[in-house]
Amino acid sequence: MRIAKRVLEVKPSPTLSIASKAKELKRKGLNVINLSAGEPDFATPDYIISAGICALKENFTRYTDISGMKELREGISQKLRKENGLTYSAEEIIVSTGAKQALYNAIVVLCDPGEEVIIPAPYWVSYPEMVRLAEAVPVVLQTRNFKVDPEELERTITKRTKVFILNSPANPTGVIYRREELKAIAEIIIKHNICCLSDEIYERIIYDGEEHISIASLNDEIKNLTILINGFSKSYSMTGWRIGYAAADKEIIGAMKRLQSHSTSCPNSIAQKAALAALGGNQREVERMRKEFEERRNFLIEKLNQIKEITFPTPEGSFYLFLSHPKISDSLSFAERLLEEEKVAVVPGIAFGQEGYLRISFTASLREIEEGVERLKKFLKNKGGDR
Ligand code: PMP
Ligand code: GLU
């Protein structure tokens, strides 16, 4: 059977496929160090699990509102007010099956075929593919120092530009945008009246006492043009529960709701109860995990600094480190050989639109990080990188 062109052109998610290849090798008994997976390795906190069990026992097992339970949307509304200084009513929020579905719905709802979406590189792997699925055009904006230069952003905008995607803290570089930088970007977005899809999924995983600022919180004009995306996967170690959300004006959320009504009907009811408990419960667990990521980041940096010629931006947030080395020219073959020969799984930079780099995810124990870096060091020394 002939598959639709729109899907034929879409590549499978490289982050997910490398992570599952690493898991498969581990299952076969190989001593694989998996530094590829972009998911916290901690158990979901107990109080969240209990809420899920309770939902099951109470038979909370039916469809909910299409856009998620009102209580949960109200909880998210309070969270956005308290933590981000943003006012969204429950009608301006939609809960989806992971932030991934929220992003996908937003792109499908906003873009007509042929319209352009500006994506700064290096980018998270799924953005360009989601844009292609909407038959829109991903326009990759190469960055210097891993952040968007507002003047370059302005030069990239055309009559067909519909959306600009902002991801802070960023995957795969870990950079975060400061208030002044966000202000300059917001001015361009307002001037050209385009939408800003602001993916803030890593907002809680942030280091050195830095603060996360949502671009939507700068002023009402930018808020009206922003679709804010967030979720529970990273902050609460809930990747498998699949709960994310979007906040934006009623018209956009209403359109996303219409789309969702025909695709998934609503997010999983049990997971919604768990997400509600996550929001309302003690946030100490979130801080405990964040602290542990910070310790791992510091350890990883210390170890990598012992390898000559490796360079990387210091991750200020998220749990990724994006490194380059003169011997990594073809990052895909480098990563494949590193996995085959040294049994270390990382994601090649090319998957994020930046050749010559590798992404290391520090969602592994200190021991695994240490062993992974030792093997990388050995590989660089003995094999000399690319063939
Ligand atoms: N945005 C970014 C930048 C990500 O790295 C991820 C990876 N999980 C997501 C969104 C989607 O997260 P989820 O669907 O698990 O909520
Ligand atoms: N976002 C994570 C990553 O970048 C999980 C995998 C995915 O959804 O891409 O590794």
Coordinates of N, CA, C and O in Angstrom, one line a residue, residues 95-161:
V95 N -5.2 20.5 28.1 CA -4.3 19.4 28.6 C -4.3 18.4 27.4 O -5.4 18.0 26.9
S96 N -3.1 17.9 27.1 CA -3.0 16.9 26.0 C -2.1 15.7 26.4 O -1.6 15.7 27.6
T97 N -2.0 14.8 25.5 CA -1.2 13.6 25.7 C 0.3 13.9 25.6 O 0.9 13.6 24.6
G98 N 0.8 14.5 26.6 CA 2.2 15.0 26.6 C 2.3 16.3 25.9 O 1.4 16.8 25.1
A99 N 3.4 17.0 26.2 CA 3.7 18.3 25.6 C 3.8 18.1 24.1 O 3.5 19.0 23.3
K100 N 4.2 16.9 23.7 CA 4.4 16.6 22.3 C 3.1 16.8 21.5 O 3.0 17.4 20.5
Q101 N 2.0 16.3 22.1 CA 0.7 16.4 21.4 C 0.3 17.9 21.4 O -0.3 18.4 20.5
A102 N 0.5 18.6 22.5 CA 0.1 20.0 22.6 C 0.9 20.8 21.5 O 0.2 21.6 20.8
L103 N 2.2 20.5 21.3 CA 2.9 21.2 20.3 C 2.4 20.9 18.9 O 2.2 21.8 18.0
Y104 N 2.1 19.6 18.7 CA 1.6 19.2 17.4 C 0.3 19.8 17.1 O 0.1 20.3 16.0
N105 N -0.6 19.8 18.1 CA -1.9 20.4 17.9 C -1.8 21.9 17.5 O -2.5 22.4 16.7
A106 N -0.9 22.5 18.2 CA -0.7 24.0 18.0 C -0.2 24.2 16.6 O -0.8 25.1 15.9
I107 N 0.7 23.5 16.2 CA 1.3 23.7 14.8 C 0.2 23.4 13.7 O 0.0 24.2 12.8
V108 N -0.5 22.3 13.9 CA -1.6 22.0 12.9 C -2.7 23.1 12.9 O -3.2 23.5 11.9
V109 N -3.0 23.6 14.1 CA -4.0 24.6 14.2 C -3.6 26.0 13.6 O -4.4 26.7 13.0
L110 N -2.3 26.3 13.7 CA -1.8 27.6 13.3 C -1.4 27.7 11.8 O -1.6 28.7 11.2
C111 N -0.9 26.5 11.3 CA -0.3 26.6 10.0 C -1.1 26.1 8.8 O -1.6 25.0 8.8
D112 N -1.2 26.9 7.8 CA -1.8 26.5 6.5 C -0.6 25.9 5.7 O 0.6 26.3 5.9
P113 N -0.9 25.0 4.7 CA 0.2 24.5 3.9 C 1.0 25.6 3.2 O 0.4 26.6 2.8
G114 N 2.3 25.5 3.3 CA 3.2 26.5 2.7 C 3.6 27.6 3.6 O 4.5 28.4 3.3
E115 N 2.9 27.8 4.7 CA 3.4 28.8 5.7 C 4.7 28.4 6.4 O 4.9 27.2 6.5
E116 N 5.4 29.4 6.8 CA 6.8 29.0 7.3 C 6.8 29.1 8.9 O 6.2 30.0 9.5
V117 N 7.6 28.2 9.4 CA 7.8 28.2 10.9 C 9.3 28.3 11.1 O 10.1 27.5 10.6
I118 N 9.7 29.3 11.8 CA 11.2 29.5 12.0 C 11.6 28.7 13.3 O 11.0 28.9 14.4
I119 N 12.6 27.9 13.0 CA 13.1 27.0 14.1 C 14.6 27.3 14.3 O 15.4 26.9 13.4
P120 N 15.0 27.8 15.4 CA 16.4 28.0 15.7 C 17.2 26.7 15.8 O 16.7 25.8 16.5
A121 N 18.3 26.6 15.2 CA 19.2 25.4 15.4 C 20.3 25.6 16.3 O 20.9 26.7 16.3
P122 N 20.8 24.6 17.1 CA 20.2 23.3 17.2 C 18.8 23.3 17.8 O 18.6 24.0 18.7
Y123 N 18.0 22.4 17.3 CA 16.6 22.4 17.7 C 16.2 21.0 18.2 O 16.9 20.0 17.9
W124 N 15.2 20.9 18.9 CA 14.7 19.6 19.4 C 14.1 18.9 18.1 O 13.4 19.5 17.3
V125 N 14.5 17.6 18.0 CA 14.3 16.8 16.8 C 12.8 16.8 16.2 O 12.7 16.7 15.0
S126 N 11.8 17.0 17.0 CA 10.5 16.8 16.5 C 9.9 18.1 15.9 O 8.9 18.0 15.2
Y127 N 10.5 19.3 16.2 CA 9.9 20.5 15.6 C 9.7 20.5 14.1 O 8.6 20.7 13.6
P128 N 10.8 20.2 13.4 CA 10.7 20.3 11.9 C 9.7 19.2 11.4 O 9.0 19.5 10.4
E129 N 9.7 18.1 12.0 CA 8.9 17.0 11.5 C 7.4 17.3 11.7 O 6.5 17.0 10.9
M130 N 7.1 17.9 12.9 CA 5.7 18.3 13.1 C 5.3 19.4 12.1 O 4.1 19.3 11.6
V131 N 6.2 20.3 11.8 CA 5.8 21.3 10.8 C 5.6 20.7 9.5 O 4.6 21.0 8.8
R132 N 6.4 19.7 9.1 CA 6.2 19.0 7.8 C 4.8 18.3 7.8 O 4.1 18.3 6.8
L133 N 4.5 17.7 8.9 CA 3.2 17.0 9.0 C 2.1 17.9 8.7 O 1.0 17.5 8.3
A134 N 2.2 19.2 9.1 CA 1.2 20.1 8.9 C 1.3 20.7 7.5 O 0.5 21.7 7.2
E135 N 2.2 20.2 6.7 CA 2.4 20.6 5.3 C 2.9 22.1 5.3 O 2.6 22.8 4.3
A136 N 3.4 22.5 6.4 CA 4.0 23.9 6.4 C 5.5 23.7 6.2 O 6.0 22.6 6.0
V137 N 6.3 24.8 6.2 CA 7.7 24.7 5.8 C 8.6 25.1 7.0 O 8.5 26.2 7.5
P138 N 9.4 24.1 7.5 CA 10.4 24.5 8.6 C 11.5 25.4 8.0 O 12.1 25.0 7.0
V139 N 11.7 26.5 8.6 CA 12.8 27.4 8.2 C 13.9 27.4 9.3 O 13.6 27.9 10.4
V140 N 15.0 26.7 9.1 CA 16.0 26.6 10.1 C 16.8 27.8 10.2 O 17.4 28.3 9.2
L141 N 16.9 28.4 11.4 CA 17.7 29.6 11.6 C 19.0 29.2 12.4 O 18.9 28.8 13.6
Q142 N 20.1 29.2 11.8 CA 21.3 28.8 12.4 C 21.7 29.9 13.5 O 21.6 31.0 13.2
T143 N 22.1 29.4 14.6 CA 22.5 30.4 15.7 C 24.0 30.5 15.9 O 24.7 29.5 15.6
R144 N 24.4 31.6 16.4 CA 25.8 31.7 16.9 C 25.7 31.6 18.4 O 24.8 32.2 19.0
N145 N 26.6 30.9 19.0 CA 26.5 30.8 20.5 C 25.2 30.2 21.0 O 24.7 30.5 22.1
F146 N 24.5 29.5 20.1 CA 23.3 28.7 20.5 C 22.1 29.5 20.8 O 21.1 28.9 21.3
K147 N 22.1 30.8 20.6 CA 20.9 31.6 20.9 C 20.6 32.4 19.7 O 21.4 32.8 18.9
V148 N 19.3 32.7 19.6 CA 18.8 33.5 18.4 C 19.2 34.9 18.6 O 19.1 35.6 19.6
D149 N 19.8 35.4 17.5 CA 20.1 36.9 17.4 C 18.8 37.6 16.8 O 18.4 37.2 15.7
P150 N 18.3 38.5 17.5 CA 17.0 39.1 17.1 C 17.1 39.7 15.7 O 16.2 39.6 14.9
E151 N 18.3 40.3 15.3 CA 18.4 40.8 14.0 C 18.3 39.7 12.9 O 17.7 39.9 11.9
E152 N 19.0 38.6 13.2 CA 18.9 37.5 12.3 C 17.5 36.9 12.2 O 17.0 36.5 11.1
L153 N 16.8 36.9 13.3 CA 15.4 36.5 13.3 C 14.6 37.4 12.4 O 13.9 36.9 11.6
E154 N 14.8 38.7 12.5 CA 14.1 39.6 11.7 C 14.3 39.4 10.2 O 13.4 39.4 9.4
R155 N 15.6 39.1 9.9 CA 16.0 38.9 8.5 C 15.4 37.6 7.9 O 15.2 37.5 6.7
T156 N 15.0 36.7 8.8 CA 14.5 35.4 8.4 C 13.0 35.5 8.1 O 12.4 34.6 7.5
I157 N 12.4 36.5 8.7 CA 10.9 36.6 8.6 C 10.5 37.0 7.2 O 11.1 37.9 6.6
T158 N 9.5 36.3 6.6 CA 9.0 36.6 5.3 C 7.5 36.8 5.4 O 6.9 36.7 6.5
K159 N 6.9 37.1 4.3 CA 5.4 37.3 4.3 C 4.7 36.0 4.7 O 3.6 36.0 5.1
R160 N 5.4 34.8 4.4 CA 4.8 33.5 4.7 C 5.0 33.1 6.2 O 4.5 32.1 6.6
T161 N 5.8 33.8 7.0 CA 6.2 33.3 8.3 C 4.9 33.4 9.2 O 4.3 34.4 9.3

